[in-house]
Tab-separated table of C-alpha atoms and ligand atoms in Angstrom:
chain	number	residue	atom	x	y	z
A	1	MET	CA	0.001	-0.015	-0.033
A	2	ARG	CA	2.698	2.412	1.037
A	3	ARG	CA	4.697	1.682	-1.994
A	4	MET	CA	1.687	1.979	-4.261
A	5	MET	CA	1.005	5.492	-2.864
A	6	TYR	CA	4.533	6.656	-3.331
A	7	GLU	CA	4.714	5.254	-6.839
A	8	ALA	CA	1.408	6.933	-7.659
A	9	GLN	CA	2.795	10.242	-6.515
A	10	ARG	CA	5.984	9.735	-8.344
A	11	ALA	CA	4.134	8.849	-11.567
A	12	LEU	CA	1.908	11.917	-11.247
A	13	ALA	CA	4.720	14.391	-10.647
A	14	SER	CA	4.630	17.199	-13.129
A	15	PRO	CA	6.104	20.705	-13.251
A	16	ALA	CA	2.639	22.222	-12.812
A	17	ARG	CA	1.973	20.183	-9.752
A	18	ASN	CA	3.686	22.108	-6.992
A	19	PRO	CA	2.670	24.126	-3.985
A	20	ARG	CA	3.438	27.475	-5.622
A	21	MET	CA	0.995	26.715	-8.429
A	22	ALA	CA	-1.594	25.518	-5.909
A	23	VAL	CA	-1.231	28.884	-4.220
A	24	VAL	CA	-1.374	30.858	-7.535
A	25	ILE	CA	-4.582	29.141	-8.721
A	26	GLY	CA	-5.911	28.935	-5.152
A	27	ARG	CA	-5.719	32.715	-4.832
A	28	LEU	CA	-7.661	33.261	-7.939
A	29	LEU	CA	-10.263	30.654	-6.992
A	30	GLY	CA	-10.475	32.277	-3.427
A	31	ILE	CA	-11.123	35.640	-5.053
A	32	ALA	CA	-13.734	34.166	-7.331
A	33	PHE	CA	-15.525	32.522	-4.358
A	34	ILE	CA	-15.509	35.700	-2.322
A	35	VAL	CA	-16.845	37.701	-5.195
A	36	CYS	CA	-19.575	35.174	-5.758
A	37	PHE	CA	-20.393	35.159	-2.131
A	38	GLY	CA	-20.579	38.978	-1.763
A	39	THR	CA	-22.649	39.488	-4.941
A	40	GLY	CA	-24.727	36.481	-3.981
A	41	LEU	CA	-25.544	37.903	-0.530
A	42	TYR	CA	-26.437	41.236	-2.141
A	43	SER	CA	-28.808	39.542	-4.540
A	44	HIS	CA	-30.237	37.382	-1.714
A	45	PHE	CA	-31.040	40.362	0.521
A	46	LEU	CA	-32.565	42.395	-2.303
A	47	GLN	CA	-35.003	39.589	-2.759
A	48	GLU	CA	-35.457	38.741	0.980
A	49	PRO	CA	-34.597	41.886	2.836
A	50	LEU	CA	-34.460	42.093	6.592
A	51	PRO	CA	-36.977	44.632	7.768
A	52	TRP	CA	-34.439	47.410	8.490
A	53	MET	CA	-32.611	47.012	5.125
A	54	ARG	CA	-32.475	49.809	2.620
A	55	PHE	CA	-30.600	49.577	-0.701
A	56	PRO	CA	-28.904	52.073	-3.019
A	57	THR	CA	-30.949	52.886	-6.122
A	58	ARG	CA	-27.952	54.332	-7.961
A	59	PRO	CA	-26.177	53.629	-10.094
A	60	ALA	CA	-29.277	52.294	-11.902
A	61	LEU	CA	-27.184	49.470	-13.447
A	62	LEU	CA	-25.906	48.408	-10.028
A	63	TYR	CA	-27.752	45.102	-10.012
A	64	GLN	CA	-26.928	44.367	-13.617
A	65	PHE	CA	-23.276	44.846	-12.746
A	66	SER	CA	-23.273	42.930	-9.381
A	67	GLN	CA	-25.239	39.992	-10.734
A	68	GLY	CA	-23.385	39.960	-14.094
A	69	THR	CA	-20.142	39.782	-11.961
A	70	HIS	CA	-21.630	36.936	-9.827
A	71	ILE	CA	-22.345	34.836	-12.963
A	72	ILE	CA	-18.977	35.610	-14.596
A	73	ALA	CA	-16.977	34.831	-11.440
A	74	GLY	CA	-19.023	31.663	-10.996
A	75	ILE	CA	-18.335	30.605	-14.587
A	76	ALA	CA	-14.583	31.309	-14.164
A	77	CYS	CA	-14.668	28.859	-11.185
A	78	PHE	CA	-15.058	25.909	-13.534
A	79	PRO	CA	-11.592	26.100	-15.175
A	80	LEU	CA	-10.023	27.396	-11.937
A	81	LEU	CA	-11.480	24.601	-9.850
A	82	LEU	CA	-10.541	21.901	-12.388
A	83	ALA	CA	-6.958	23.450	-12.529
A	84	LYS	CA	-6.713	23.396	-8.729
A	85	LEU	CA	-7.894	19.793	-8.513
A	86	TYR	CA	-5.382	18.855	-11.241
A	87	ILE	CA	-2.561	20.493	-9.271
A	88	VAL	CA	-3.342	18.767	-5.983
A	89	PHE	CA	-4.435	15.466	-7.464
A	90	PRO	CA	-1.296	13.595	-6.233
A	91	ASP	CA	-2.264	14.577	-2.669
A	92	LEU	CA	-4.988	11.928	-2.908
A	93	PHE	CA	-2.211	9.352	-2.609
A	94	GLN	CA	-0.821	10.478	0.658
A	95	TYR	CA	0.619	7.807	2.848
A	96	PRO	CA	-0.452	7.085	5.455
A	97	PRO	CA	-3.905	8.229	4.329
A	98	VAL	CA	-4.666	9.435	7.811
A	99	LYS	CA	-1.973	10.446	10.185
A	100	SER	CA	-3.996	11.783	13.051
A	101	PHE	CA	-7.473	12.819	13.988
A	102	LEU	CA	-6.682	16.406	12.890
A	103	HIS	CA	-5.389	15.137	9.593
A	104	LEU	CA	-8.564	13.156	9.167
A	105	LEU	CA	-10.634	16.335	9.837
A	106	GLU	CA	-8.459	18.227	7.344
A	107	ARG	CA	-8.907	15.650	4.638
A	108	ALA	CA	-12.681	15.354	5.293
A	109	SER	CA	-13.085	19.124	5.167
A	110	ILE	CA	-11.322	19.254	1.830
A	111	ALA	CA	-13.425	16.417	0.451
A	112	LEU	CA	-16.516	18.389	1.522
A	113	PHE	CA	-15.144	21.590	0.200
A	114	VAL	CA	-14.472	20.039	-3.227
A	115	GLY	CA	-17.845	18.304	-3.406
A	116	ALA	CA	-19.786	21.336	-2.213
A	117	SER	CA	-17.922	23.602	-4.638
A	118	LEU	CA	-18.732	21.317	-7.621
A	119	VAL	CA	-22.366	21.139	-6.608
A	120	GLN	CA	-22.584	24.893	-6.180
A	121	ILE	CA	-21.132	25.923	-9.443
A	122	THR	CA	-22.951	23.217	-11.316
A	123	ILE	CA	-26.459	24.079	-9.992
A	124	GLY	CA	-25.615	27.766	-10.525
A	125	LEU	CA	-24.748	27.203	-14.105
A	126	LEU	CA	-27.813	25.070	-14.768
A	127	ASN	CA	-29.947	27.767	-13.097
A	128	THR	CA	-28.772	30.272	-15.774
A	129	TYR	CA	-30.378	27.962	-18.212
A	130	GLN	CA	-33.438	27.608	-16.016
A	131	TRP	CA	-32.861	23.829	-15.888
A	132	TYR	CA	-33.588	22.257	-12.511
A	133	PRO	CA	-32.939	18.554	-12.762
A	134	TRP	CA	-33.007	18.111	-8.927
A	135	PRO	CA	-35.769	17.786	-6.302
A	136	PHE	CA	-34.684	20.671	-4.060
A	137	PRO	CA	-35.434	24.445	-4.298
A	138	PHE	CA	-32.512	26.098	-6.136
A	139	ARG	CA	-32.350	29.458	-4.441
A	140	GLU	CA	-32.462	28.174	-0.841
A	141	VAL	CA	-29.845	25.484	-1.491
A	142	HIS	CA	-27.541	27.753	-3.476
A	143	TYR	CA	-27.764	30.334	-0.602
A	144	ALA	CA	-27.120	27.820	2.189
A	145	LEU	CA	-24.247	26.280	0.246
A	146	GLY	CA	-22.785	29.727	-0.153
A	147	TRP	CA	-22.425	29.939	3.644
A	148	VAL	CA	-21.111	26.405	3.874
A	149	LEU	CA	-18.502	27.206	1.171
A	150	ILE	CA	-17.359	30.452	2.695
A	151	GLY	CA	-16.927	28.696	6.078
A	152	LEU	CA	-14.933	25.852	4.496
A	153	LEU	CA	-12.829	28.466	2.560
A	154	VAL	CA	-11.895	30.147	5.829
A	155	LEU	CA	-11.063	26.776	7.336
A	156	HIS	CA	-9.028	25.754	4.276
A	157	ILE	CA	-7.055	29.013	4.274
A	158	GLY	CA	-6.443	28.585	7.964
A	159	ILE	CA	-5.125	24.972	7.594
A	160	LYS	CA	-2.987	25.825	4.567
A	161	LEU	CA	-1.710	29.179	5.917
A	162	PRO	CA	1.884	27.926	6.261
A	163	ILE	CA	1.946	26.866	2.660
A	164	ILE	CA	0.180	29.922	1.440
A	165	THR	CA	2.514	32.348	3.196
A	166	ARG	CA	5.586	30.307	2.104
A	167	PHE	CA	4.650	30.238	-1.560
A	168	TRP	CA	2.790	33.520	-1.851
A	169	ASN	CA	5.678	35.475	-3.388
A	170	ARG	CA	8.046	32.856	-4.820
A	171	ARG	CA	8.997	33.302	-8.441
A	172	GLY	CA	11.754	32.478	-10.867
A	173	ASP	CA	14.705	30.351	-9.823
A	174	ALA	CA	13.534	29.766	-6.313
A	175	GLU	CA	10.362	28.276	-7.789
A	176	ARG	CA	12.118	26.120	-10.273
A	177	ASP	CA	14.379	24.653	-7.658
A	178	ASP	CA	11.407	23.951	-5.652
A	179	ASP	CA	9.618	22.066	-8.395
A	180	GLU	CA	12.635	19.898	-9.022
A	181	HIS	CA	12.747	19.331	-5.291
A	182	ASP	CA	9.041	18.364	-5.140
A	183	ALA	CA	9.226	16.119	-8.183
A	184	THR	CA	12.036	14.107	-6.789
A	185	VAL	CA	10.973	13.787	-3.138
A	186	ALA	CA	8.494	10.955	-3.755
A	187	GLU	CA	10.919	9.334	-6.113
A	188	ASP	CA	13.816	9.394	-3.646
A	189	GLU	CA	11.531	7.972	-1.032
A	190	ALA	CA	10.431	5.102	-3.226
A	191	VAL	CA	14.019	4.349	-4.219
A	192	ARG	CA	15.171	4.492	-0.638
A	193	LEU	CA	12.478	2.012	0.402
A	194	TRP	CA	12.463	-0.459	-2.447
A	195	GLY	CA	15.430	0.219	-4.724
A	196	SER	CA	14.840	1.095	-8.358
A	197	ARG	CA	13.064	-2.007	-9.356
A	198	ARG	CA	10.105	-1.531	-11.598
A	199	PRO	CA	7.067	-2.151	-9.489
A	200	SER	CA	4.831	-5.035	-10.305
A	201	GLY	CA	1.275	-6.233	-9.371
A	202	VAL	CA	-1.380	-3.637	-8.531
A	203	THR	CA	1.145	-0.863	-8.157
A	204	GLY	CA	2.689	-1.611	-11.573
A	205	ARG	CA	-0.697	-1.592	-13.201
A	206	LEU	CA	-1.598	1.688	-11.489
A	207	ILE	CA	1.559	3.322	-12.765
A	208	ALA	CA	1.049	1.970	-16.279
A	209	TRP	CA	-2.505	3.334	-16.201
A	210	ILE	CA	-1.293	6.779	-15.097
A	211	ASP	CA	1.393	6.745	-17.742
A	212	ALA	CA	-1.108	5.912	-20.446
A	213	THR	CA	-3.630	8.564	-19.368
A	214	PRO	CA	-2.421	11.911	-20.777
A	215	ALA	CA	-4.974	13.950	-18.679
A	216	LEU	CA	-3.234	12.670	-15.533
A	217	LYS	CA	0.238	12.767	-16.730
A	218	PRO	CA	0.882	15.554	-19.269
A	219	THR	CA	4.633	15.382	-18.642
A	220	ALA	CA	4.572	12.401	-20.943
A	221	THR	CA	4.818	15.261	-23.502
A	222	PRO	CA	7.601	17.360	-22.031
A	223	ALA	CA	6.134	20.401	-23.832
A	224	VAL	CA	3.514	20.893	-21.060
A	225	SER	CA	5.387	23.083	-18.635
A	226	ARG	CA	4.324	25.295	-15.822
A	227	ARG	CA	3.937	28.099	-18.284
A	228	GLY	CA	1.964	25.859	-20.635
A	229	PHE	CA	-0.391	24.883	-17.793
A	230	LEU	CA	-0.995	28.517	-16.725
A	231	THR	CA	-1.671	29.461	-20.400
A	232	THR	CA	-4.197	26.667	-20.737
A	233	VAL	CA	-5.972	27.710	-17.586
A	234	GLY	CA	-5.937	31.434	-18.653
A	235	VAL	CA	-7.293	30.552	-22.172
A	236	ALA	CA	-9.941	28.367	-20.692
A	237	CYS	CA	-11.046	31.150	-18.282
A	238	ALA	CA	-10.970	33.816	-20.908
A	239	ALA	CA	-12.969	31.535	-23.219
A	240	VAL	CA	-15.793	30.632	-20.853
A	241	VAL	CA	-15.985	34.161	-19.403
A	242	GLY	CA	-15.629	35.940	-22.860
A	243	LEU	CA	-18.222	33.741	-24.481
A	244	THR	CA	-20.878	34.427	-21.835
A	245	ALA	CA	-20.097	37.913	-20.429
A	246	GLY	CA	-21.868	39.525	-23.409
A	247	GLN	CA	-25.249	38.656	-21.830
A	248	THR	CA	-24.462	41.271	-19.223
A	249	PHE	CA	-21.879	43.527	-20.743
A	250	ALA	CA	-22.994	44.933	-24.108
A	251	PRO	CA	-19.540	45.400	-25.666
A	252	LEU	CA	-19.065	41.641	-25.574
A	253	ASP	CA	-22.507	40.910	-26.954
A	254	ALA	CA	-21.299	39.569	-30.263
A	255	LEU	CA	-19.266	36.904	-28.355
A	256	ASN	CA	-22.138	35.702	-26.275
A	257	VAL	CA	-22.572	32.150	-27.454
A	258	PHE	CA	-23.001	30.305	-24.192
A	259	GLY	CA	-25.366	32.793	-22.525
A	260	PRO	CA	-28.907	31.401	-22.541
A	261	ARG	CA	-30.403	34.790	-23.799
A	262	LYS	CA	-29.288	37.199	-26.419
A	263	LYS	CA	-29.592	40.940	-26.215
A	264	GLY	CA	-32.257	42.373	-28.536
A	265	VAL	CA	-33.949	38.972	-29.074
A	266	GLY	CA	-37.602	38.901	-27.875
A	267	GLN	CA	-40.738	41.057	-28.213
A	268	GLN	CA	-39.839	44.747	-28.639
A	269	GLY	CA	-36.202	43.847	-28.584
A	270	VAL	CA	-36.128	42.603	-24.938
A	271	PRO	CA	-35.878	38.898	-23.952
A	272	VAL	CA	-38.934	37.520	-22.155
A	273	ASN	CA	-38.326	35.447	-19.080
A	274	ARG	CA	-41.743	34.075	-18.231
A	275	THR	CA	-44.406	34.399	-20.909
A	276	ALA	CA	-48.011	35.479	-20.384
A	277	GLU	CA	-49.104	31.956	-21.332
A	278	GLU	CA	-46.749	30.335	-18.743
A	279	ALA	CA	-48.077	32.749	-16.108
A	280	LYS	CA	-51.626	32.080	-17.260
A	281	VAL	CA	-52.526	35.724	-17.461
A	282	THR	CA	-53.144	36.262	-21.160
A	283	ALA	CA	-56.916	36.598	-20.767
A	284	SER	CA	-56.912	38.741	-17.627
A	285	ALA	CA	-54.118	41.001	-18.953
A	286	LEU	CA	-56.068	41.688	-22.194
A	287	ALA	CA	-59.496	41.987	-20.558
A	288	THR	CA	-61.145	45.353	-21.179
A	289	GLY	CA	-62.165	45.857	-17.542
A	290	TRP	CA	-58.615	45.881	-16.205
A	291	VAL	CA	-57.794	48.489	-13.498
A	292	LEU	CA	-54.757	49.036	-11.361
A	293	THR	CA	-55.784	49.422	-7.679
A	294	LEU	CA	-53.735	51.423	-5.223
A	295	THR	CA	-54.348	51.367	-1.498
A	296	ALA	CA	-52.778	53.165	1.462
A	297	GLY	CA	-54.581	52.652	4.788
A	298	ASP	CA	-58.267	53.396	4.098
A	299	VAL	CA	-57.621	55.130	0.854
A	300	GLU	CA	-58.230	53.097	-2.195
A	301	ARG	CA	-58.213	54.210	-5.898
A	302	SER	CA	-58.427	52.369	-9.085
A	303	PHE	CA	-57.025	53.473	-12.452
A	304	SER	CA	-57.875	52.207	-15.909
A	305	ARG	CA	-55.138	52.158	-18.509
A	306	THR	CA	-56.600	55.216	-20.190
A	307	GLU	CA	-56.560	57.069	-16.845
A	308	LEU	CA	-52.902	56.162	-16.335
A	309	GLU	CA	-52.039	57.249	-19.882
A	310	SER	CA	-53.643	60.663	-19.279
A	311	MET	CA	-51.354	61.327	-16.233
A	312	PRO	CA	-47.896	62.945	-16.557
A	313	GLN	CA	-45.605	60.466	-18.280
A	314	THR	CA	-41.912	59.955	-17.613
A	315	GLU	CA	-39.321	58.222	-19.849
A	316	VAL	CA	-36.409	56.322	-18.327
A	317	GLU	CA	-33.730	54.086	-19.566
A	318	LEU	CA	-33.399	51.045	-17.207
A	319	PRO	CA	-32.293	47.469	-17.581
A	320	ILE	CA	-34.088	44.265	-16.928
A	321	ALA	CA	-31.265	42.519	-15.022
A	322	CYS	CA	-32.269	38.959	-14.398
A	323	VAL	CA	-30.791	36.961	-11.479
A	324	GLU	CA	-29.856	34.345	-14.081
A	325	GLY	CA	-27.329	36.767	-15.478
A	326	TRP	CA	-28.751	38.209	-18.667
A	327	SER	CA	-29.644	41.849	-18.853
A	328	GLN	CA	-31.150	44.214	-21.345
A	329	LEU	CA	-31.246	47.992	-21.327
A	330	ALA	CA	-34.552	49.412	-22.652
A	331	VAL	CA	-36.573	52.671	-22.726
A	332	TRP	CA	-39.643	52.648	-20.546
A	333	ARG	CA	-42.405	55.198	-20.359
A	334	GLY	CA	-45.140	55.422	-17.784
A	335	VAL	CA	-46.334	57.041	-14.541
A	336	ARG	CA	-43.947	57.682	-11.677
A	337	LEU	CA	-44.896	55.425	-8.783
A	338	SER	CA	-44.250	58.307	-6.351
A	339	ASP	CA	-47.065	60.289	-8.106
A	340	LEU	CA	-49.449	57.328	-7.668
A	341	ALA	CA	-48.368	56.959	-4.040
A	342	ASP	CA	-49.152	60.625	-3.401
A	343	LEU	CA	-52.628	60.137	-4.987
A	344	VAL	CA	-53.465	57.720	-2.221
A	345	ALA	CA	-51.609	59.828	0.409
A	346	ALA	CA	-49.180	57.073	1.217
A	347	ASP	CA	-46.589	57.760	3.916
A	348	THR	CA	-43.224	58.609	2.289
A	349	GLN	CA	-41.653	55.869	4.425
A	350	ALA	CA	-44.113	53.191	3.416
A	351	SER	CA	-43.038	50.005	1.651
A	352	PHE	CA	-45.293	48.747	-1.116
A	353	ARG	CA	-46.590	45.321	-2.030
A	354	LEU	CA	-47.076	44.637	-5.675
A	355	THR	CA	-49.556	42.053	-6.835
A	356	SER	CA	-49.749	40.764	-10.363
A	357	LEU	CA	-52.628	39.130	-12.233
A	358	GLU	CA	-51.032	35.782	-11.741
A	359	GLU	CA	-53.133	33.472	-9.594
A	360	ARG	CA	-50.171	31.506	-8.298
A	361	GLY	CA	-46.424	31.328	-8.648
A	362	SER	CA	-43.565	32.733	-6.603
A	363	PHE	CA	-43.448	35.930	-8.662
A	364	ARG	CA	-47.078	36.798	-8.136
A	365	GLN	CA	-46.272	39.253	-5.307
A	366	THR	CA	-43.215	41.297	-4.579
A	367	GLU	CA	-42.323	43.985	-2.050
A	368	MET	CA	-40.452	47.272	-2.564
A	369	GLY	CA	-38.897	49.524	0.047
A	370	PRO	CA	-39.556	53.276	0.203
A	371	GLU	CA	-36.176	54.034	-1.438
A	372	TYR	CA	-37.482	52.574	-4.658
A	373	VAL	CA	-41.091	53.732	-4.299
A	374	ARG	CA	-39.977	57.331	-4.016
A	375	ASP	CA	-37.234	57.181	-6.625
A	376	PRO	CA	-38.014	59.415	-9.611
A	377	LEU	CA	-36.928	56.594	-12.000
A	378	THR	CA	-39.386	54.079	-10.622
A	379	LEU	CA	-42.304	53.745	-13.076
A	380	VAL	CA	-45.564	51.964	-13.545
A	381	ALA	CA	-44.482	51.362	-17.138
A	382	LEU	CA	-47.056	51.497	-19.939
A	383	GLU	CA	-44.644	51.599	-22.922
A	384	LEU	CA	-41.516	49.801	-23.891
A	385	ASN	CA	-39.048	51.024	-26.555
A	386	GLY	CA	-41.611	53.476	-27.958
A	387	GLU	CA	-44.504	51.060	-28.265
A	388	THR	CA	-47.420	49.939	-26.009
A	389	LEU	CA	-46.040	47.333	-23.702
A	390	ASP	CA	-46.323	43.917	-25.216
A	391	VAL	CA	-48.394	41.488	-23.144
A	392	GLN	CA	-45.243	39.362	-22.774
A	393	HIS	CA	-43.532	42.223	-21.106
A	394	GLY	CA	-46.336	42.939	-18.668
A	395	TYR	CA	-49.250	44.768	-20.449
A	396	PRO	CA	-51.328	46.531	-19.266
A	397	ALA	CA	-48.743	47.845	-16.672
A	398	ARG	CA	-45.569	46.612	-15.086
A	399	MET	CA	-43.039	47.858	-12.553
A	400	ILE	CA	-39.678	49.062	-13.543
A	401	ALA	CA	-37.248	50.438	-10.901
A	402	PRO	CA	-33.541	51.226	-10.885
A	403	GLY	CA	-30.957	48.787	-9.409
A	404	ARG	CA	-33.398	45.883	-8.833
A	405	PRO	CA	-33.221	42.227	-9.846
A	406	GLY	CA	-35.499	41.426	-12.808
A	407	VAL	CA	-37.528	39.035	-10.619
A	408	LEU	CA	-38.789	42.085	-8.676
A	409	GLN	CA	-39.826	44.023	-11.838
A	410	THR	CA	-43.356	42.678	-11.510
A	411	LYS	CA	-45.287	42.326	-14.769
A	412	TRP	CA	-49.123	42.396	-15.323
A	413	LEU	CA	-49.739	44.609	-12.221
A	414	SER	CA	-53.093	44.428	-10.504
A	415	ARG	CA	-52.680	45.892	-7.022
A	416	ILE	CA	-50.173	48.225	-5.263
A	417	GLU	CA	-50.596	48.480	-1.499
A	418	ALA	CA	-48.727	50.586	1.032
A	419	ILE	CA	-47.817	48.168	3.810
A	420	THR	CA	-45.809	49.941	6.498
A	421	ALA	CA	-45.457	53.472	7.636
B	501	MTE	N1	-45.862	38.821	-12.569
B	501	MTE	C1	-44.573	38.426	-12.933
B	501	MTE	N2	-43.693	39.336	-13.084
B	501	MTE	C2	-42.395	39.000	-13.476
B	501	MTE	C3	-42.062	37.673	-13.706
B	501	MTE	C4	-43.051	36.675	-13.572
B	501	MTE	O1	-42.824	35.512	-13.803
B	501	MTE	N3	-44.346	37.160	-13.191
B	501	MTE	N4	-40.667	37.371	-14.033
B	501	MTE	C5	-39.737	38.274	-13.557
B	501	MTE	C6	-38.375	38.014	-14.058
B	501	MTE	S1	-37.562	36.684	-13.345
B	501	MTE	C7	-37.724	38.815	-14.890
B	501	MTE	S2	-36.096	38.560	-15.309
B	501	MTE	C8	-38.406	39.955	-15.581
B	501	MTE	C9	-38.290	39.775	-17.078
B	501	MTE	O2	-39.048	40.743	-17.721
B	501	MTE	P1	-39.310	40.508	-19.257
B	501	MTE	O3	-39.943	39.191	-19.403
B	501	MTE	O4	-40.205	41.677	-19.680
B	501	MTE	O5	-37.997	40.652	-19.934
B	501	MTE	O6	-39.817	39.993	-15.240
B	501	MTE	C10	-40.056	39.718	-13.893
B	501	MTE	N5	-41.478	39.981	-13.648
B	502	MO	MO1	-35.358	36.985	-13.804
């Protein structure tokens, strides 16, 4: 067993597999995790605010930026995590596998860290395609795993601190010496223990398998050096990021091949997330008797679409910025929510509850703090890109407010109620 483990480590040795590289990639991965966690928390609390929470409404593209960054950093985790696993792969063959209780905890925490990370980025990616091939609720699990991962990250950094500090700054010759040193340690150990005989039996077969599997042993082609490895990881990151970032950041739009939605594709040049048919609102949205009802305390007023159209209209340019990562800037025209709030004499500190025509579904009702209600850019929108709002985009009236997740930009409005003072 002992010999098998040493031989495996020896066979897996490669210039890219060294502590310095683990630190280099680990730093990038750590940054990506922290960015994902921060932007994820922001998105979470926008959707589930604690009662005292208030949010910035400027810049109006804030959520587009924060959520776009969340998705991009998450996507970059795929090549980075694979690279990290590649680098530390020989550590799987430690001997003895468990040296102490602490060592057991360390290895268990790493196993959990790797497993939870893979699950997290995979369900996150599938969510951007609105594909949920699992039985649990995505958002709750993604959020809980975020906390688990950040805890495990702190633990991991704590455990590896000696290696991290030792290899944080090493470059050039020192690093090269180090590699040669690392690559030969396992070999020396094996030779010392068993001489230079070619191993036989299970060990021999394991070595032969590793040698024959280029993904495990790129040193079979000496051309794959440390630099080659870093270049590969860099190109992979640039590719996956570059080919999806266009769904958020307009200048990269032409390169957006992996993003599930394209800018400008959809009714009135804006993608549609949930259609009127899916929400089962087509009939009620197009019904002639539609009114928008506003209430604050005992005051209640209803407005037909014609009445809303005859009120002062404001034009704003704001994005739909979906939690799934795509976003689209558009021109909206409609009535300021603060004007409507004044018509029912709502308190300026009141939060509002928005109810759509949908009979069921998690997006049926949303809430909005006073910072959005009173923002001059927040509209009950009646027009989109110069035309009457399409039913797919929320006709007869929808909410559009600055800096909010798309999921809170309620379509097919029916009721708006002041809920707290
Ligand atoms: N009533 C209602 N409003 C809704 C939704 C919904 O399903 N029902 N989807 C939301 C989501 S997730 C997004 S991203 C935006 C998308 O708006 P669009 O379809 O007009 O682009 O609408 C939001 N408003
Ligand atoms: Mo969304």
